[in-house]
Amino acid sequence: ILKSSKNIDRVLMLLGFTENDIQTAFELIKLKRRLAQKTLSNQERIKLLKEVNKLRKYVEYASRKVKGVLIVSSATGRPRGLRVRLFRELLGFEVGTRSEHLRAIVDTYLKPDKSIEEEVASIVKVLGKGGLIFVPIDKGIEYAEKLSSFLRSKGIKAKVFVSKEIKALEEFIRGEVDVLVGVATYYGVMVRGLDLPEIVRYAIFAGIPRFKFSTKLDEPHPLNIMRALVILREVLEKEEDKEKVDRLIARMKRFIAIAPAAVVSEIAKKLKENIPPETAAEKMFYEALAIARSLLEDPEIKRKLKDLKEITIVEENGKMFILIPDIMTYIQASGRTSRMFVGGITKGLSVVIVDDERLLYGLLRRTKWFIEDIEWFDFKTIDLEKLLREIDEDRELVKAVRAGKVKVEKVKEWFKTVLLVVESPNKARTIANFFGKPTIRRRNGLKVYEVTTGKYLLMVTATGGHVFDLVVSQGFHGILTPKDSYVDRYLPVYDTLKRCLDCGYQFTEYVEDKGKVCPKCGSKNIRDSLEIINFIKELAEEVDLVLIGTDPDTEGEKIGWDIAVHLRPHAKKLLRVEFHEVTKRAIVDALDNPRDFNINLIEAQIVRRIEDRWIGFELSRRLWDVFGMRWLSAGRVQTPVLGWIIEKYEKWAKERRKVYVVKVKDLLTIELPEEEIPEEFRKALREAEVEVLEEEKLEEAISPLPPFTTDTLLTEATRTLKLSAGKVMSLAQDLFELGFITYHRTDSPRVSTYGQMIAKTYLADVYGEKAKEYFKPRTWAVGGAHECIRPTRPIDADRLVKLINEGIITPIKPLTKEHIALYDLIFRRFIASQMKEARVEKQRLKVKVMGVEKEIQRIVNIKEKSFLEFYNIVSVEPVIEKGKYITHEVRILEKPTTYPFTHGDLVRQMKERGIGRPSTYAKIIDTLFQRKYIIERKKRLIPTELGIKVYTYLSQNYSRLVSEERTAMLEKIMDDIERGEKNYLDVLDELYDEIVSLP
Ligand SMILES: [Zn+2]
């Protein structure tokens, strides 16, 4: 029904909607589309928005009259067109589809010892019935016939299957035919049309599935043009050419993904007959064709294509053809052996007989980009007996289910429903997309994604961050203390967070007597997290198991706990899961290994929040009294950091010293502070004699730096990318949530064995056989679940951009240039950390200049580059010979003895002095900016007059409270609570006494 819009209307009417409801909802869909256009003026936008809101109210009202339940079930249909969106508007759900990435297939290749036909025959003899045999498209149906009759001559019941010959299929299903032979082409019936989990057991590829097109592109099908450009992109050098081709590929990809097959073949026909283009899409393909053809004629490009390891160029009858492995067809075709049924996914086997080594290389390499957890084996090395047993057990199970021989209880046991709750909507969507195009349910702007993982029916939803916070009206700033009669010690009181949609103000309590309005601006337009909690509660009641998957750190543990407390009465079972990267592998692993909440972490976070609240409120009140500004505020951790910034700034402003800079051409530059230079030399201004007394060369090994932790990432990224610490953290947050890097809040440089494997795979890709000479796995630290910040896949930044443009990797949010730059930095630093030492040549000098003798060491040559290729940490200077040099280049400079902090320097100092943690480094700096205590000038942090005043007041009156020592100690105490070595209530006692005794 999804393919016909009339049917959609009929179904909706059966559910109780009127024609007018449907019409209005459709209007709404069209208006929303117009609203999404970028070219709208602000005025038009506001007008449209008003109309949209009006229609939306009507549709929301209409959608309450649904009668009954609609079940949508479709084997192959990918819903297209606008009409399908009526489901979203009126029923609050979107139809999803399963993913071909969900597979339990043993992927193997076989390098043949005899002819391909004979290899196929002997494999079929071993494997038996239920085989699909695919022949490459360039060999075509004739070859399929030939292979089929060859198999028959060997006593195998084989038949060719093409779409019109239903008879062969029927015989195959009845078991009268052992194997079907067909062509490996993406839209082929054997590649896409078969869903026979109880019958199909294995697939054999008689040659690697591929595309073939002539270098003249005389069969200019849109798909061929796109594929040609994807390959040509690999050998382009100029950035602008790459970008141009990337954009074209992306546009073609988008078009082909949504256009009906008939439209695409219509364009193919026009292109072939060279009929002038009319539509924008046609023009696009004409342009692409012209570019591809002209590139293919360039001899330099042709030469480079021949060097590509994963394609083959063949000559036939004086014509050149390019062969490219056809990954999508391989995935689809082999996917016939592994189907989803109520008990999970059936096991399957795929054997690729290698007829071209280059295409095999391409197949292995490219399938890994599509399916991160695919593993390839040599067919000769697998335990066939065991595998066939598993394959057959699954087929028996499918048959038993179909025959109704499996009890409902058993089925329920197989098929568990799980609700996974995370904080970020991006994370929720990314996780859901690993398992197919999710079905989406929505309510009040909240979404829940539904997918099957093969093991579970998984629902994923997001809280959007914190849901609860301390109130202000009760106890001591929101915490009941022993003074309150009914509490023994301390009891924090929480309420749901509310956010004013007009002014953005966040609060927990409404002002009494004023009703439910924003305490700041009086607006009634308020979003209460209570709605989220109530929505998730209902979902929790539907499922067998609730899993809380908030971030893997102290803050995440507490956010998760707050939600858990509210869901527990509604959930059959509730547990916590932890994942340090958002990848399919990590999620599947987490789902299989849930744990209980870690109470220590939660208690530590409770103390952190209470201490922040108490200090913040108490000190702020004093600041208001003294300065008369009711928006000032102070915190414990920020204050010593503000102190450093002031101290450094003042030193920079005050202290200067004279430095003599002596330069010997481009060979050597020496800086000498005036006080080191004997009096008599100081006058010889513009001229000096530099004598190199001794010169010695030595070789040294240089080790790479460890991979990034939060502090080193902030230090390096703020310096090299010229971004603020807050910006770096928010970019890293995106990269984490979209699945590209591991968790970015970490102080462990540890590299797991999986991480090492990523480096190994990547280096093998870059260096081939030689990779062994460069790879040196290192763990950098031992123990703990936390890891360094590293890429999650062996894909560098340039490749990542390409794969995104090709649509192979589809992040749910577009990546900016800044995202890519940060990813690049993280990737290179990580790869370097898993490589052998570099070897450099150093020159040790003894130099005499202006009466001062100095020893200097410098790198003059790189003998082995190794990791420096990816992450350079040295600079090479020229060799200088022994002897005397007269120089006229002497300059005297007034130089400050120090400079104000950069973001990076400040983070480094926080780490060294033990103030701040991976989750707070950037926040501390941001807070100082927000309070207007510091500003930024030329990327350096400068205190404001207000900042200096506030700091001076606080350090004069509350020095003990905000001192660096006390702050660092408290951070340590929090760590102790996290490890369970200190009782959090005792710590609260101590804090309480400290604060109530403040002057
Ligand atoms: Zn407001």
Short mmCIF file of N, CA and C and ligand atoms in Angstrom, two decimals, residues 500-505 518-523, ligand 1:
data_model
loop_
_atom_site.label_atom_id
_atom_site.label_comp_id
_atom_site.label_asym_id
_atom_site.label_seq_id
_atom_site.Cartn_x
_atom_site.Cartn_y
_atom_site.Cartn_z
N CYS A 500 12.54 28.15 29.66
CA CYS A 500 11.67 29.11 29.00
C CYS A 500 12.05 29.17 27.53
N LEU A 501 11.07 28.91 26.65
CA LEU A 501 11.36 28.87 25.22
C LEU A 501 11.49 30.28 24.63
N ASP A 502 11.08 31.27 25.39
CA ASP A 502 11.20 32.64 24.89
C ASP A 502 12.52 33.29 25.27
N CYS A 503 12.92 33.17 26.56
CA CYS A 503 14.17 33.83 26.94
C CYS A 503 15.30 32.86 27.26
N GLY A 504 15.01 31.55 27.24
CA GLY A 504 16.08 30.58 27.43
C GLY A 504 16.45 30.30 28.87
N TYR A 505 15.78 30.96 29.82
CA TYR A 505 16.10 30.80 31.23
C TYR A 505 15.79 29.38 31.70
N CYS A 518 7.45 31.80 33.40
CA CYS A 518 8.90 31.94 33.52
C CYS A 518 9.21 32.99 34.61
N PRO A 519 10.03 32.65 35.59
CA PRO A 519 10.33 33.60 36.66
C PRO A 519 11.08 34.83 36.14
N LYS A 520 11.70 34.71 34.98
CA LYS A 520 12.48 35.83 34.42
C LYS A 520 11.62 36.77 33.59
N CYS A 521 10.90 36.18 32.59
CA CYS A 521 10.22 37.05 31.65
C CYS A 521 8.70 36.91 31.69
N GLY A 522 8.19 35.98 32.49
CA GLY A 522 6.75 35.85 32.63
C GLY A 522 6.08 35.07 31.52
N SER A 523 6.87 34.52 30.58
CA SER A 523 6.27 33.79 29.47
C SER A 523 5.63 32.48 29.95
ZN ZN B 1 11.52 33.50 30.09
#
